[in-house]
Tab-separated table of C-alpha atoms in Angstrom:
chain	number	residue	atom	x	y	z
N	1	ASP	CA	-74.996	-31.345	-16.041
N	2	ALA	CA	-74.402	-30.707	-12.351
N	3	GLY	CA	-70.642	-30.788	-12.790
N	4	VAL	CA	-68.223	-32.802	-10.698
N	5	ILE	CA	-69.784	-33.455	-7.308
N	6	GLN	CA	-67.683	-34.009	-4.222
N	7	SER	CA	-68.750	-34.886	-0.713
N	8	PRO	CA	-68.440	-33.932	2.006
N	9	ARG	CA	-67.489	-30.262	1.537
N	10	HIS	CA	-65.840	-30.163	4.934
N	11	GLU	CA	-64.539	-32.936	7.135
N	12	VAL	CA	-63.020	-32.644	10.577
N	13	THR	CA	-61.674	-35.811	12.082
N	14	GLU	CA	-59.361	-36.970	14.809
N	15	MET	CA	-55.927	-38.354	14.115
N	16	GLY	CA	-56.051	-42.079	13.533
N	17	GLN	CA	-59.564	-42.136	12.155
N	18	GLU	CA	-60.489	-43.343	8.687
N	19	VAL	CA	-61.612	-40.706	6.205
N	20	THR	CA	-63.446	-41.340	2.948
N	21	LEU	CA	-63.861	-38.662	0.316
N	22	ARG	CA	-66.320	-39.139	-2.517
N	23	CYS	CA	-66.547	-37.956	-6.099
N	24	LYS	CA	-69.088	-38.198	-8.875
N	25	PRO	CA	-67.549	-37.206	-12.235
N	26	ILE	CA	-69.386	-35.635	-15.129
N	27	SER	CA	-71.406	-38.195	-17.044
N	28	GLY	CA	-69.514	-39.327	-20.136
N	29	HIS	CA	-66.101	-38.289	-18.870
N	30	ASN	CA	-63.748	-41.253	-18.858
N	31	SER	CA	-60.799	-39.751	-16.982
N	32	LEU	CA	-60.812	-38.948	-13.287
N	33	PHE	CA	-58.156	-37.278	-11.188
N	34	TRP	CA	-57.650	-36.717	-7.481
N	35	TYR	CA	-55.588	-33.667	-6.489
N	36	ARG	CA	-54.481	-32.351	-3.119
N	37	GLN	CA	-53.966	-28.642	-2.508
N	38	THR	CA	-51.895	-27.230	0.336
N	39	MET	CA	-50.226	-23.898	0.915
N	40	MET	CA	-46.805	-25.510	1.042
N	41	ARG	CA	-47.000	-27.821	-1.967
N	42	GLY	CA	-49.708	-26.296	-4.165
N	43	LEU	CA	-51.724	-28.660	-6.358
N	44	GLU	CA	-50.447	-32.227	-6.406
N	45	LEU	CA	-51.821	-35.011	-8.561
N	46	LEU	CA	-52.487	-38.031	-6.374
N	47	ILE	CA	-53.977	-40.546	-8.790
N	48	TYR	CA	-55.401	-40.789	-12.294
N	49	PHE	CA	-58.080	-43.203	-13.516
N	50	ASN	CA	-58.964	-43.897	-17.120
N	51	ASN	CA	-62.074	-45.940	-17.877
N	52	ASN	CA	-62.274	-46.804	-14.150
N	53	VAL	CA	-58.760	-48.270	-14.124
N	54	PRO	CA	-55.983	-46.666	-12.052
N	55	ILE	CA	-53.280	-45.632	-14.507
N	56	ASP	CA	-50.913	-43.578	-12.391
N	57	ASP	CA	-50.867	-43.607	-8.597
N	58	SER	CA	-47.314	-42.362	-8.211
N	59	GLY	CA	-48.562	-39.262	-6.441
N	60	MET	CA	-50.237	-41.144	-3.620
N	61	PRO	CA	-48.111	-40.117	-0.668
N	62	GLU	CA	-48.201	-43.261	1.432
N	63	ASP	CA	-49.873	-46.619	1.854
N	64	ARG	CA	-52.342	-44.897	4.135
N	65	PHE	CA	-53.923	-43.462	1.001
N	66	SER	CA	-56.035	-45.577	-1.343
N	67	ALA	CA	-58.442	-44.765	-4.153
N	68	LYS	CA	-61.060	-46.757	-5.977
N	69	MET	CA	-63.352	-46.268	-8.929
N	70	PRO	CA	-65.864	-49.134	-8.899
N	71	ASN	CA	-67.829	-47.661	-11.810
N	72	ALA	CA	-67.844	-44.743	-14.224
N	73	SER	CA	-69.920	-42.542	-11.938
N	74	PHE	CA	-68.208	-42.883	-8.582
N	75	SER	CA	-64.780	-42.717	-6.994
N	76	THR	CA	-63.490	-42.666	-3.438
N	77	LEU	CA	-60.268	-41.543	-1.824
N	78	LYS	CA	-59.619	-43.121	1.558
N	79	ILE	CA	-57.078	-42.219	4.202
N	80	GLN	CA	-56.531	-44.747	6.964
N	81	PRO	CA	-55.275	-43.854	9.498
N	82	SER	CA	-55.441	-40.100	9.056
N	83	GLU	CA	-52.715	-37.755	10.355
N	84	PRO	CA	-52.652	-33.980	10.931
N	85	ARG	CA	-50.330	-33.508	7.943
N	86	ASP	CA	-53.093	-34.854	5.693
N	87	SER	CA	-55.050	-31.666	6.316
N	88	ALA	CA	-55.624	-30.097	2.908
N	89	VAL	CA	-58.251	-29.457	0.267
N	90	TYR	CA	-58.805	-32.514	-1.898
N	91	PHE	CA	-60.135	-31.964	-5.407
N	92	CYS	CA	-61.615	-34.411	-7.825
N	93	ALA	CA	-61.576	-33.549	-11.535
N	94	SER	CA	-62.830	-35.299	-14.638
N	95	SER	CA	-62.233	-34.976	-18.349
N	96	LEU	CA	-63.062	-36.599	-21.638
N	97	GLY	CA	-60.112	-38.393	-23.128
N	98	GLN	CA	-56.646	-37.004	-22.595
N	99	GLY	CA	-57.906	-33.753	-21.170
N	100	ILE	CA	-57.374	-31.681	-24.294
N	101	ASN	CA	-60.391	-29.643	-23.288
N	102	GLY	CA	-59.092	-29.197	-19.778
N	103	TYR	CA	-60.370	-30.709	-16.608
N	104	THR	CA	-63.611	-29.929	-14.798
N	105	PHE	CA	-62.992	-29.639	-11.087
N	106	GLY	CA	-65.300	-30.283	-8.197
N	107	SER	CA	-65.640	-27.798	-5.347
N	108	GLY	CA	-63.290	-29.802	-3.174
N	109	THR	CA	-63.342	-31.352	0.280
N	110	ARG	CA	-61.575	-29.412	3.013
N	111	LEU	CA	-60.106	-31.993	5.374
N	112	THR	CA	-58.903	-31.073	8.831
N	113	VAL	CA	-57.259	-33.742	10.946
N	114	VAL	CA	-56.845	-32.744	14.595
J	1	ALA	CA	-41.452	-33.989	-18.012
J	2	GLN	CA	-43.195	-30.678	-18.208
J	3	SER	CA	-43.090	-27.954	-15.584
J	4	VAL	CA	-44.657	-24.556	-15.047
J	5	THR	CA	-43.320	-21.443	-13.353
J	6	GLN	CA	-45.559	-18.582	-12.383
J	7	LEU	CA	-43.285	-15.652	-11.840
J	8	ASP	CA	-45.447	-13.652	-9.460
J	9	SER	CA	-46.959	-15.081	-6.316
J	10	GLN	CA	-49.046	-12.008	-5.537
J	11	VAL	CA	-50.306	-9.199	-7.760
J	12	PRO	CA	-52.146	-6.278	-6.182
J	13	VAL	CA	-53.983	-4.097	-8.687
J	14	PHE	CA	-56.476	-1.245	-8.619
J	15	GLU	CA	-59.924	-1.610	-10.089
J	16	GLU	CA	-60.127	-0.764	-13.818
J	17	ALA	CA	-56.350	-1.064	-14.188
J	18	PRO	CA	-54.786	-3.667	-16.498
J	19	VAL	CA	-53.188	-6.815	-15.151
J	20	GLU	CA	-50.693	-9.304	-16.545
J	21	LEU	CA	-49.871	-12.643	-14.936
J	22	ARG	CA	-46.708	-14.287	-16.142
J	23	CYS	CA	-46.284	-17.978	-16.869
J	24	ASN	CA	-43.331	-19.854	-18.308
J	25	TYR	CA	-43.243	-23.538	-19.068
J	26	SER	CA	-40.638	-26.160	-19.781
J	27	SER	CA	-41.158	-29.158	-22.032
J	28	SER	CA	-39.246	-31.080	-24.666
J	29	VAL	CA	-42.349	-31.700	-26.767
J	30	SER	CA	-45.386	-29.786	-27.983
J	31	VAL	CA	-47.790	-28.754	-25.271
J	32	TYR	CA	-51.279	-27.618	-24.487
J	33	LEU	CA	-51.559	-24.635	-22.140
J	34	PHE	CA	-54.316	-23.588	-19.773
J	35	TRP	CA	-55.227	-20.881	-17.293
J	36	TYR	CA	-57.543	-21.675	-14.416
J	37	VAL	CA	-59.096	-19.368	-11.826
J	38	GLN	CA	-59.941	-20.326	-8.253
J	39	TYR	CA	-62.298	-18.086	-6.290
J	40	PRO	CA	-62.225	-18.367	-2.498
J	41	ASN	CA	-63.519	-21.693	-1.223
J	42	GLN	CA	-64.250	-22.957	-4.706
J	43	GLY	CA	-62.763	-25.375	-7.198
J	44	LEU	CA	-60.727	-24.426	-10.234
J	45	GLN	CA	-62.533	-23.080	-13.286
J	46	LEU	CA	-61.092	-23.067	-16.791
J	47	LEU	CA	-60.455	-19.522	-18.065
J	48	LEU	CA	-58.920	-20.313	-21.424
J	49	LYS	CA	-56.724	-22.772	-23.270
J	50	TYR	CA	-54.221	-22.908	-26.084
J	51	LEU	CA	-54.191	-26.072	-28.187
J	52	SER	CA	-52.944	-24.886	-31.586
J	53	GLY	CA	-53.473	-22.171	-34.185
J	54	SER	CA	-53.675	-18.504	-33.293
J	55	THR	CA	-51.287	-17.626	-30.508
J	56	LEU	CA	-53.718	-15.120	-28.984
J	57	VAL	CA	-56.418	-16.896	-27.068
J	58	LYS	CA	-59.511	-15.264	-25.636
J	59	GLY	CA	-61.268	-16.659	-22.622
J	60	ILE	CA	-64.105	-15.921	-20.275
J	61	ASN	CA	-64.547	-12.754	-18.232
J	62	GLY	CA	-62.495	-10.625	-20.637
J	63	PHE	CA	-59.220	-12.476	-20.124
J	64	GLU	CA	-56.810	-13.319	-22.915
J	65	ALA	CA	-53.444	-15.010	-23.135
J	66	GLU	CA	-50.661	-15.128	-25.685
J	67	PHE	CA	-48.613	-18.197	-26.463
J	68	ASN	CA	-44.985	-17.431	-27.278
J	69	LYS	CA	-43.143	-20.562	-28.320
J	70	SER	CA	-39.694	-18.990	-28.562
J	71	GLN	CA	-39.957	-17.640	-25.033
J	72	THR	CA	-41.932	-20.655	-23.764
J	73	SER	CA	-44.431	-18.305	-22.180
J	74	PHE	CA	-48.193	-18.074	-21.848
J	75	HIS	CA	-48.952	-14.801	-20.081
J	76	LEU	CA	-52.489	-13.911	-19.050
J	77	ARG	CA	-53.864	-10.379	-19.433
J	78	LYS	CA	-56.956	-8.369	-18.775
J	79	PRO	CA	-57.178	-4.721	-19.859
J	80	SER	CA	-59.446	-3.603	-17.010
J	81	VAL	CA	-60.039	-5.614	-13.847
J	82	HIS	CA	-63.010	-5.656	-11.516
J	83	ILE	CA	-63.228	-6.322	-7.808
J	84	SER	CA	-64.768	-9.671	-8.700
J	85	ASP	CA	-61.517	-10.733	-10.408
J	86	THR	CA	-59.932	-11.141	-6.984
J	87	ALA	CA	-58.900	-14.794	-6.996
J	88	GLU	CA	-55.999	-17.160	-7.437
J	89	TYR	CA	-54.905	-17.918	-10.974
J	90	PHE	CA	-53.127	-21.077	-12.068
J	91	CYS	CA	-51.211	-21.730	-15.249
J	92	ALA	CA	-51.088	-25.369	-16.343
J	93	VAL	CA	-49.397	-27.375	-19.063
J	94	SER	CA	-50.057	-30.741	-20.615
J	95	GLU	CA	-47.832	-32.478	-23.100
J	96	MET	CA	-49.597	-33.619	-26.242
J	97	ASN	CA	-50.897	-37.162	-25.999
J	98	ASP	CA	-50.462	-37.119	-22.241
J	99	TYR	CA	-53.174	-37.031	-19.622
J	100	LYS	CA	-51.159	-35.252	-16.979
J	101	LEU	CA	-51.805	-31.582	-16.250
J	102	SER	CA	-49.023	-29.871	-14.305
J	103	PHE	CA	-49.928	-26.716	-12.428
J	104	GLY	CA	-47.894	-23.709	-11.433
J	105	ALA	CA	-47.815	-22.489	-7.861
J	106	GLY	CA	-50.520	-19.919	-8.499
J	107	THR	CA	-50.745	-16.119	-8.532
J	108	THR	CA	-53.030	-14.357	-6.095
J	109	VAL	CA	-54.655	-11.311	-7.625
J	110	THR	CA	-56.146	-8.780	-5.234
J	111	VAL	CA	-58.188	-6.013	-6.824
J	112	ARG	CA	-58.706	-2.884	-4.740
J	113	ALA	CA	-61.093	-0.011	-5.275
């Protein structure tokens, strides 16, 4: 398996623009997580999907953030409009079941909003 | 809710020396414990995990960790480090029957020749 695949690896955008981050989980994994990593706040869970259904989005910072999982092999995280404080590395991770075996992380998307 | 404290933010160490990274957790129920490693510009990779059974857990790259329930700790050790072990290390905890994995703030290990 190719692992969790995220795209793009790097994104630089201007404040106010829409940004879409993409994730392809490992085939067969039924749980998907979006995390944000910053120096100040460390790793923060943004949203959790189970069987393509959003279960917990309490970590989504504002209404500017939205996430979808239209099928078992694809998820998006959208920021509209983007702001400089959204600059961070965004990770997608997947697992089978409750994550007893741990999560498998993608390589992340480094977002810079200028 | 569970939480994780990594007691050292930075650990400098010489090559071939031993290293210990400290992790304490807080939870009112039984937990699963994990250590992840993040190399520069990469995602997190699972080093090892404790689910149940033997309290000494061996992982990849020569790392091991010991679960101590009375002290609510899960410290990570390696008897002899290499330059390639330079990375950030994260301790994480998940309560049984819960999906959520809570991470510590991370410990940066810098191995010098």
